[in-house]
mmCIF file with all atom_site columns, C-alpha atoms in Angstrom:
data_model
loop_
_atom_site.group_PDB
_atom_site.id
_atom_site.type_symbol
_atom_site.label_atom_id
_atom_site.label_alt_id
_atom_site.label_comp_id
_atom_site.label_asym_id
_atom_site.label_entity_id
_atom_site.label_seq_id
_atom_site.pdbx_PDB_ins_code
_atom_site.Cartn_x
_atom_site.Cartn_y
_atom_site.Cartn_z
_atom_site.occupancy
_atom_site.B_iso_or_equiv
_atom_site.pdbx_formal_charge
_atom_site.auth_seq_id
_atom_site.auth_comp_id
_atom_site.auth_asym_id
_atom_site.auth_atom_id
_atom_site.pdbx_PDB_model_num
ATOM 1   C CA . MET A 1 1   ? -118.363 -41.578 -50.960 1.00 94.00 ? 1   MET A CA 1
ATOM 2   C CA . ARG A 1 2   ? -121.721 -42.317 -49.644 1.00 96.00 ? 2   ARG A CA 1
ATOM 3   C CA . ARG A 1 3   ? -124.818 -43.894 -51.126 1.00 95.00 ? 3   ARG A CA 1
ATOM 4   C CA . GLU A 1 4   ? -127.921 -44.428 -49.377 1.00 95.00 ? 4   GLU A CA 1
ATOM 5   C CA . LEU A 1 5   ? -130.416 -46.606 -50.718 1.00 95.00 ? 5   LEU A CA 1
ATOM 6   C CA . ALA A 1 6   ? -134.146 -46.604 -48.991 1.00 95.00 ? 6   ALA A CA 1
ATOM 7   C CA . ARG A 1 7   ? -136.130 -49.254 -50.052 1.00 94.00 ? 7   ARG A CA 1
ATOM 8   C CA . ASN A 1 8   ? -139.085 -47.672 -47.969 1.00 92.00 ? 8   ASN A CA 1
ATOM 9   C CA . HIS A 1 9   ? -139.474 -45.519 -44.906 1.00 90.00 ? 9   HIS A CA 1
ATOM 10  C CA . LEU A 1 10  ? -138.457 -48.925 -42.654 1.00 91.00 ? 10  LEU A CA 1
ATOM 11  C CA . SER A 1 11  ? -135.774 -50.383 -44.270 1.00 95.00 ? 11  SER A CA 1
ATOM 12  C CA . ARG A 1 12  ? -132.566 -48.686 -45.748 1.00 96.00 ? 12  ARG A CA 1
ATOM 13  C CA . LEU A 1 13  ? -128.654 -49.676 -46.537 1.00 97.00 ? 13  LEU A CA 1
ATOM 14  C CA . VAL A 1 14  ? -125.950 -47.051 -46.666 1.00 97.00 ? 14  VAL A CA 1
ATOM 15  C CA . VAL A 1 15  ? -122.606 -47.783 -48.629 1.00 97.00 ? 15  VAL A CA 1
ATOM 16  C CA . TRP A 1 16  ? -119.456 -45.425 -47.761 1.00 97.00 ? 16  TRP A CA 1
ATOM 17  C CA . THR A 1 17  ? -115.732 -45.141 -47.746 1.00 96.00 ? 17  THR A CA 1
ATOM 18  C CA . GLY A 1 18  ? -113.668 -43.301 -45.393 1.00 95.00 ? 18  GLY A CA 1
ATOM 19  C CA . ASP A 1 19  ? -115.009 -41.069 -43.130 1.00 94.00 ? 19  ASP A CA 1
ATOM 20  C CA . ASP A 1 20  ? -118.774 -40.759 -44.823 1.00 95.00 ? 20  ASP A CA 1
ATOM 21  C CA . GLY A 1 21  ? -120.445 -43.280 -42.824 1.00 93.00 ? 21  GLY A CA 1
ATOM 22  C CA . PRO A 1 22  ? -121.723 -44.102 -39.550 1.00 92.00 ? 22  PRO A CA 1
ATOM 23  C CA . VAL A 1 23  ? -117.980 -44.814 -38.317 1.00 91.00 ? 23  VAL A CA 1
ATOM 24  C CA . GLN A 1 24  ? -114.725 -44.308 -40.030 1.00 92.00 ? 24  GLN A CA 1
ATOM 25  C CA . ALA A 1 25  ? -113.837 -47.339 -42.805 1.00 93.00 ? 25  ALA A CA 1
ATOM 26  C CA . ALA A 1 26  ? -110.294 -48.190 -42.831 1.00 91.00 ? 26  ALA A CA 1
ATOM 27  C CA . ALA A 1 27  ? -108.550 -47.326 -46.007 1.00 92.00 ? 27  ALA A CA 1
ATOM 28  C CA . GLY A 1 28  ? -109.254 -49.751 -49.207 1.00 92.00 ? 28  GLY A CA 1
ATOM 29  C CA . ALA A 1 29  ? -112.844 -51.085 -47.108 1.00 95.00 ? 29  ALA A CA 1
ATOM 30  C CA . VAL A 1 30  ? -116.807 -50.446 -47.830 1.00 96.00 ? 30  VAL A CA 1
ATOM 31  C CA . GLY A 1 31  ? -118.669 -49.703 -45.022 1.00 96.00 ? 31  GLY A CA 1
ATOM 32  C CA . LEU A 1 32  ? -122.356 -51.159 -45.125 1.00 97.00 ? 32  LEU A CA 1
ATOM 33  C CA . GLU A 1 33  ? -124.998 -50.592 -42.882 1.00 97.00 ? 33  GLU A CA 1
ATOM 34  C CA . TYR A 1 34  ? -128.250 -51.786 -42.675 1.00 97.00 ? 34  TYR A CA 1
ATOM 35  C CA . ARG A 1 35  ? -131.152 -50.170 -40.700 1.00 95.00 ? 35  ARG A CA 1
ATOM 36  C CA . GLY A 1 36  ? -134.990 -51.804 -40.644 1.00 94.00 ? 36  GLY A CA 1
ATOM 37  C CA . ARG A 1 37  ? -137.813 -51.623 -38.834 1.00 91.00 ? 37  ARG A CA 1
ATOM 38  C CA . LEU A 1 38  ? -136.998 -50.527 -34.916 1.00 86.00 ? 38  LEU A CA 1
ATOM 39  C CA . GLY A 1 39  ? -137.129 -53.005 -32.387 1.00 81.00 ? 39  GLY A CA 1
ATOM 40  C CA . HIS A 1 40  ? -137.114 -55.918 -34.755 1.00 85.00 ? 40  HIS A CA 1
ATOM 41  C CA . PRO A 1 41  ? -134.559 -59.028 -34.616 1.00 86.00 ? 41  PRO A CA 1
ATOM 42  C CA . SER A 1 42  ? -133.454 -58.323 -37.879 1.00 93.00 ? 42  SER A CA 1
ATOM 43  C CA . SER A 1 43  ? -133.252 -54.540 -38.001 1.00 94.00 ? 43  SER A CA 1
ATOM 44  C CA . TYR A 1 44  ? -129.561 -53.661 -37.782 1.00 95.00 ? 44  TYR A CA 1
ATOM 45  C CA . GLY A 1 45  ? -126.216 -54.694 -39.154 1.00 96.00 ? 45  GLY A CA 1
ATOM 46  C CA . LEU A 1 46  ? -122.947 -52.853 -40.163 1.00 96.00 ? 46  LEU A CA 1
ATOM 47  C CA . LEU A 1 47  ? -120.108 -54.418 -42.110 1.00 97.00 ? 47  LEU A CA 1
ATOM 48  C CA . MET A 1 48  ? -116.500 -52.964 -43.251 1.00 96.00 ? 48  MET A CA 1
ATOM 49  C CA . ALA A 1 49  ? -114.244 -55.055 -45.386 1.00 96.00 ? 49  ALA A CA 1
ATOM 50  C CA . TYR A 1 50  ? -112.226 -55.126 -48.517 1.00 95.00 ? 50  TYR A CA 1
ATOM 51  C CA . ALA A 1 51  ? -111.881 -58.100 -51.035 1.00 95.00 ? 51  ALA A CA 1
ATOM 52  C CA . THR A 1 52  ? -109.427 -60.436 -50.895 1.00 94.00 ? 52  THR A CA 1
ATOM 53  C CA . GLU A 1 53  ? -108.458 -63.165 -53.920 1.00 91.00 ? 53  GLU A CA 1
ATOM 54  C CA . SER A 1 54  ? -108.218 -65.601 -50.724 1.00 91.00 ? 54  SER A CA 1
ATOM 55  C CA . ARG A 1 55  ? -111.886 -67.302 -50.287 1.00 90.00 ? 55  ARG A CA 1
ATOM 56  C CA . GLY A 1 56  ? -113.839 -67.054 -47.242 1.00 92.00 ? 56  GLY A CA 1
ATOM 57  C CA . VAL A 1 57  ? -113.873 -64.647 -44.412 1.00 94.00 ? 57  VAL A CA 1
ATOM 58  C CA . GLN A 1 58  ? -110.935 -63.061 -42.274 1.00 95.00 ? 58  GLN A CA 1
ATOM 59  C CA . PHE A 1 59  ? -110.975 -60.763 -39.667 1.00 94.00 ? 59  PHE A CA 1
ATOM 60  C CA . ASP A 1 60  ? -108.610 -57.734 -39.303 1.00 93.00 ? 60  ASP A CA 1
ATOM 61  C CA . PHE A 1 61  ? -109.662 -55.486 -36.224 1.00 86.00 ? 61  PHE A CA 1
ATOM 62  C CA . ARG A 1 62  ? -107.649 -52.959 -35.260 1.00 75.00 ? 62  ARG A CA 1
ATOM 63  C CA . SER A 1 63  ? -109.877 -50.503 -33.307 1.00 66.00 ? 63  SER A CA 1
ATOM 64  C CA . THR A 1 64  ? -111.262 -50.806 -29.669 1.00 68.00 ? 64  THR A CA 1
ATOM 65  C CA . PRO A 1 65  ? -114.946 -51.277 -29.622 1.00 73.00 ? 65  PRO A CA 1
ATOM 66  C CA . VAL A 1 66  ? -116.988 -48.328 -29.439 1.00 80.00 ? 66  VAL A CA 1
ATOM 67  C CA . ALA A 1 67  ? -120.683 -47.369 -29.060 1.00 82.00 ? 67  ALA A CA 1
ATOM 68  C CA . LEU A 1 68  ? -122.899 -45.989 -31.843 1.00 86.00 ? 68  LEU A CA 1
ATOM 69  C CA . SER A 1 69  ? -126.252 -44.452 -31.406 1.00 85.00 ? 69  SER A CA 1
ATOM 70  C CA . VAL A 1 70  ? -129.047 -46.259 -33.014 1.00 87.00 ? 70  VAL A CA 1
ATOM 71  C CA . PRO A 1 71  ? -132.510 -45.508 -31.967 1.00 86.00 ? 71  PRO A CA 1
ATOM 72  C CA . CYS A 1 72  ? -134.303 -48.501 -30.116 1.00 84.00 ? 72  CYS A CA 1
ATOM 73  C CA . ASP A 1 73  ? -130.965 -50.128 -29.817 1.00 89.00 ? 73  ASP A CA 1
ATOM 74  C CA . GLY A 1 74  ? -127.850 -50.149 -28.165 1.00 88.00 ? 74  GLY A CA 1
ATOM 75  C CA . VAL A 1 75  ? -125.025 -50.755 -31.287 1.00 91.00 ? 75  VAL A CA 1
ATOM 76  C CA . THR A 1 76  ? -121.183 -51.544 -30.508 1.00 89.00 ? 76  THR A CA 1
ATOM 77  C CA . ILE A 1 77  ? -118.761 -51.711 -33.268 1.00 90.00 ? 77  ILE A CA 1
ATOM 78  C CA . GLY A 1 78  ? -115.692 -54.301 -32.759 1.00 87.00 ? 78  GLY A CA 1
ATOM 79  C CA . LEU A 1 79  ? -115.646 -57.889 -32.485 1.00 81.00 ? 79  LEU A CA 1
ATOM 80  C CA . PRO A 1 80  ? -118.970 -59.679 -33.405 1.00 85.00 ? 80  PRO A CA 1
ATOM 81  C CA . GLU A 1 81  ? -120.451 -62.110 -31.081 1.00 88.00 ? 81  GLU A CA 1
ATOM 82  C CA . PRO A 1 82  ? -119.342 -66.065 -32.042 1.00 92.00 ? 82  PRO A CA 1
ATOM 83  C CA . GLU A 1 83  ? -122.539 -66.480 -33.784 1.00 94.00 ? 83  GLU A CA 1
ATOM 84  C CA . TYR A 1 84  ? -122.148 -63.607 -36.001 1.00 94.00 ? 84  TYR A CA 1
ATOM 85  C CA . ARG A 1 85  ? -118.549 -64.424 -36.823 1.00 93.00 ? 85  ARG A CA 1
ATOM 86  C CA . ALA A 1 86  ? -119.625 -67.800 -37.602 1.00 94.00 ? 86  ALA A CA 1
ATOM 87  C CA . ALA A 1 87  ? -122.662 -66.548 -39.838 1.00 94.00 ? 87  ALA A CA 1
ATOM 88  C CA . LEU A 1 88  ? -120.118 -64.315 -41.643 1.00 94.00 ? 88  LEU A CA 1
ATOM 89  C CA . SER A 1 89  ? -117.719 -66.730 -42.371 1.00 94.00 ? 89  SER A CA 1
ATOM 90  C CA . ALA A 1 90  ? -120.301 -69.597 -43.530 1.00 93.00 ? 90  ALA A CA 1
ATOM 91  C CA . ALA A 1 91  ? -121.691 -66.683 -45.785 1.00 93.00 ? 91  ALA A CA 1
ATOM 92  C CA . GLY A 1 92  ? -118.685 -65.889 -47.372 1.00 92.00 ? 92  GLY A CA 1
ATOM 93  C CA . LEU A 1 93  ? -117.458 -69.689 -47.889 1.00 91.00 ? 93  LEU A CA 1
ATOM 94  C CA . ALA A 1 94  ? -121.178 -70.394 -49.576 1.00 90.00 ? 94  ALA A CA 1
ATOM 95  C CA . LEU A 1 95  ? -121.197 -67.424 -51.813 1.00 90.00 ? 95  LEU A CA 1
ATOM 96  C CA . GLY A 1 96  ? -117.500 -68.220 -52.624 1.00 89.00 ? 96  GLY A CA 1
ATOM 97  C CA . VAL A 1 97  ? -116.136 -64.672 -52.102 1.00 89.00 ? 97  VAL A CA 1
ATOM 98  C CA . GLY A 1 98  ? -112.642 -63.644 -50.369 1.00 93.00 ? 98  GLY A CA 1
ATOM 99  C CA . LEU A 1 99  ? -113.468 -60.573 -47.858 1.00 96.00 ? 99  LEU A CA 1
ATOM 100 C CA . ILE A 1 100 ? -111.159 -59.035 -45.125 1.00 96.00 ? 100 ILE A CA 1
ATOM 101 C CA . VAL A 1 101 ? -113.417 -57.770 -42.376 1.00 95.00 ? 101 VAL A CA 1
ATOM 102 C CA . THR A 1 102 ? -112.548 -54.870 -40.816 1.00 94.00 ? 102 THR A CA 1
ATOM 103 C CA . GLY A 1 103 ? -115.541 -53.663 -38.697 1.00 93.00 ? 103 GLY A CA 1
ATOM 104 C CA . VAL A 1 104 ? -118.740 -55.286 -37.527 1.00 95.00 ? 104 VAL A CA 1
ATOM 105 C CA . GLY A 1 105 ? -121.579 -53.237 -36.002 1.00 94.00 ? 105 GLY A CA 1
ATOM 106 C CA . GLU A 1 106 ? -123.985 -55.419 -34.106 1.00 93.00 ? 106 GLU A CA 1
ATOM 107 C CA . GLY A 1 107 ? -127.143 -54.494 -32.144 1.00 92.00 ? 107 GLY A CA 1
ATOM 108 C CA . ARG A 1 108 ? -128.116 -55.933 -28.827 1.00 90.00 ? 108 ARG A CA 1
ATOM 109 C CA . VAL A 1 109 ? -131.835 -56.141 -30.043 1.00 91.00 ? 109 VAL A CA 1
ATOM 110 C CA . GLY A 1 110 ? -131.822 -55.718 -33.688 1.00 92.00 ? 110 GLY A CA 1
ATOM 111 C CA . SER A 1 111 ? -129.162 -57.922 -35.106 1.00 94.00 ? 111 SER A CA 1
ATOM 112 C CA . SER A 1 112 ? -129.218 -61.521 -36.198 1.00 94.00 ? 112 SER A CA 1
ATOM 113 C CA . VAL A 1 113 ? -127.414 -64.243 -38.064 1.00 94.00 ? 113 VAL A CA 1
ATOM 114 C CA . VAL A 1 114 ? -130.118 -63.429 -41.084 1.00 95.00 ? 114 VAL A CA 1
ATOM 115 C CA . VAL A 1 115 ? -128.694 -59.716 -41.418 1.00 96.00 ? 115 VAL A CA 1
ATOM 116 C CA . PHE A 1 116 ? -125.184 -60.745 -41.125 1.00 95.00 ? 116 PHE A CA 1
ATOM 117 C CA . THR A 1 117 ? -125.616 -63.327 -43.939 1.00 95.00 ? 117 THR A CA 1
ATOM 118 C CA . ARG A 1 118 ? -126.931 -60.630 -46.233 1.00 96.00 ? 118 ARG A CA 1
ATOM 119 C CA . LEU A 1 119 ? -124.490 -58.090 -45.333 1.00 96.00 ? 119 LEU A CA 1
ATOM 120 C CA . VAL A 1 120 ? -121.929 -60.534 -46.650 1.00 95.00 ? 120 VAL A CA 1
ATOM 121 C CA . ALA A 1 121 ? -123.857 -60.986 -50.194 1.00 94.00 ? 121 ALA A CA 1
ATOM 122 C CA . VAL A 1 122 ? -124.658 -57.696 -51.008 1.00 95.00 ? 122 VAL A CA 1
ATOM 123 C CA . LEU A 1 123 ? -121.264 -56.415 -50.140 1.00 95.00 ? 123 LEU A CA 1
ATOM 124 C CA . SER A 1 124 ? -119.540 -59.164 -51.965 1.00 92.00 ? 124 SER A CA 1
ATOM 125 C CA . VAL A 1 125 ? -121.521 -57.552 -54.961 1.00 92.00 ? 125 VAL A CA 1
ATOM 126 C CA . LEU A 1 126 ? -120.613 -54.351 -54.346 1.00 94.00 ? 126 LEU A CA 1
ATOM 127 C CA . LEU A 1 127 ? -116.994 -54.743 -54.066 1.00 93.00 ? 127 LEU A CA 1
ATOM 128 C CA . ALA A 1 128 ? -116.679 -56.859 -57.017 1.00 89.00 ? 128 ALA A CA 1
ATOM 129 C CA . VAL A 1 129 ? -118.347 -54.413 -59.634 1.00 87.00 ? 129 VAL A CA 1
ATOM 130 C CA . GLY A 1 130 ? -118.336 -51.163 -57.783 1.00 86.00 ? 130 GLY A CA 1
ATOM 131 C CA . SER A 1 131 ? -120.620 -49.591 -55.207 1.00 81.00 ? 131 SER A CA 1
ATOM 132 C CA . GLU A 1 132 ? -122.324 -46.948 -57.712 1.00 83.00 ? 132 GLU A CA 1
ATOM 133 C CA . SER A 1 133 ? -122.458 -49.515 -60.665 1.00 86.00 ? 133 SER A CA 1
ATOM 134 C CA . VAL A 1 134 ? -125.401 -51.342 -58.998 1.00 90.00 ? 134 VAL A CA 1
ATOM 135 C CA . GLU A 1 135 ? -128.523 -50.360 -59.446 1.00 93.00 ? 135 GLU A CA 1
ATOM 136 C CA . ASP A 1 136 ? -130.631 -50.269 -56.214 1.00 93.00 ? 136 ASP A CA 1
ATOM 137 C CA . ALA A 1 137 ? -133.028 -52.566 -57.249 1.00 93.00 ? 137 ALA A CA 1
ATOM 138 C CA . GLU A 1 138 ? -130.450 -55.319 -57.767 1.00 93.00 ? 138 GLU A CA 1
ATOM 139 C CA . VAL A 1 139 ? -128.854 -54.205 -54.215 1.00 94.00 ? 139 VAL A CA 1
ATOM 140 C CA . TRP A 1 140 ? -132.045 -55.053 -52.359 1.00 96.00 ? 140 TRP A CA 1
ATOM 141 C CA . THR A 1 141 ? -132.876 -57.995 -54.694 1.00 94.00 ? 141 THR A CA 1
ATOM 142 C CA . THR A 1 142 ? -129.242 -59.536 -53.376 1.00 94.00 ? 142 THR A CA 1
ATOM 143 C CA . TRP A 1 143 ? -130.691 -58.502 -49.988 1.00 95.00 ? 143 TRP A CA 1
ATOM 144 C CA . ASP A 1 144 ? -133.864 -60.477 -50.347 1.00 94.00 ? 144 ASP A CA 1
ATOM 145 C CA . GLU A 1 145 ? -132.109 -63.406 -51.826 1.00 92.00 ? 145 GLU A CA 1
ATOM 146 C CA . PRO A 1 146 ? -128.438 -63.917 -50.399 1.00 88.00 ? 146 PRO A CA 1
ATOM 147 C CA . TRP A 1 147 ? -127.644 -66.869 -52.105 1.00 79.00 ? 147 TRP A CA 1
ATOM 148 C CA . ARG A 1 148 ? -128.545 -65.767 -55.309 1.00 76.00 ? 148 ARG A CA 1
ATOM 149 C CA . ALA A 1 149 ? -125.321 -63.467 -55.627 1.00 64.00 ? 149 ALA A CA 1
ATOM 150 C CA . ARG A 1 150 ? -123.484 -66.647 -55.934 1.00 62.00 ? 150 ARG A CA 1
ATOM 151 C CA . HIS A 1 151 ? -125.067 -67.424 -59.146 1.00 55.00 ? 151 HIS A CA 1
ATOM 152 C CA . SER A 1 152 ? -125.132 -64.403 -60.669 1.00 55.00 ? 152 SER A CA 1
ATOM 153 C CA . GLY A 1 153 ? -121.340 -64.209 -61.215 1.00 48.00 ? 153 GLY A CA 1
ATOM 154 C CA . GLN A 1 154 ? -120.912 -61.186 -59.817 1.00 46.00 ? 154 GLN A CA 1
ATOM 155 C CA . ALA A 1 155 ? -119.615 -62.280 -56.512 1.00 41.00 ? 155 ALA A CA 1
ATOM 156 C CA . GLY A 1 156 ? -116.809 -63.967 -57.470 1.00 41.00 ? 156 GLY A CA 1
#
């Protein structure tokens, strides 16, 4: 399954399972990639995870880090920087969701705590209700207002 959500020519989200994304998602996991304005400090992030009953974010990385081709950035899929790992954990707790993260992609230039916080919020909604059941506008609203997911009743 692959779904692309373009807000405009500068911002898009790609949701996938299995081999349908830029990197393979583990069995049962859903991948979410954000690509925004090239060169912007909050223009890239990738998160793959599956839902769990346990509240918070856990990490289960089994692959070795790999490079991914992204224009104007050098992206590595693998263990996240400590600040991004902390942002993922904090967002999961604040939103009251349970995720087991199987992959993270961070850009040397384009990733930020903001991007990873928003990825957790959007992915938690997609996992809670099914990625094909959520309207594009709802996905982008969750992206713009990640803490709204906590109050919508969809994220856990």
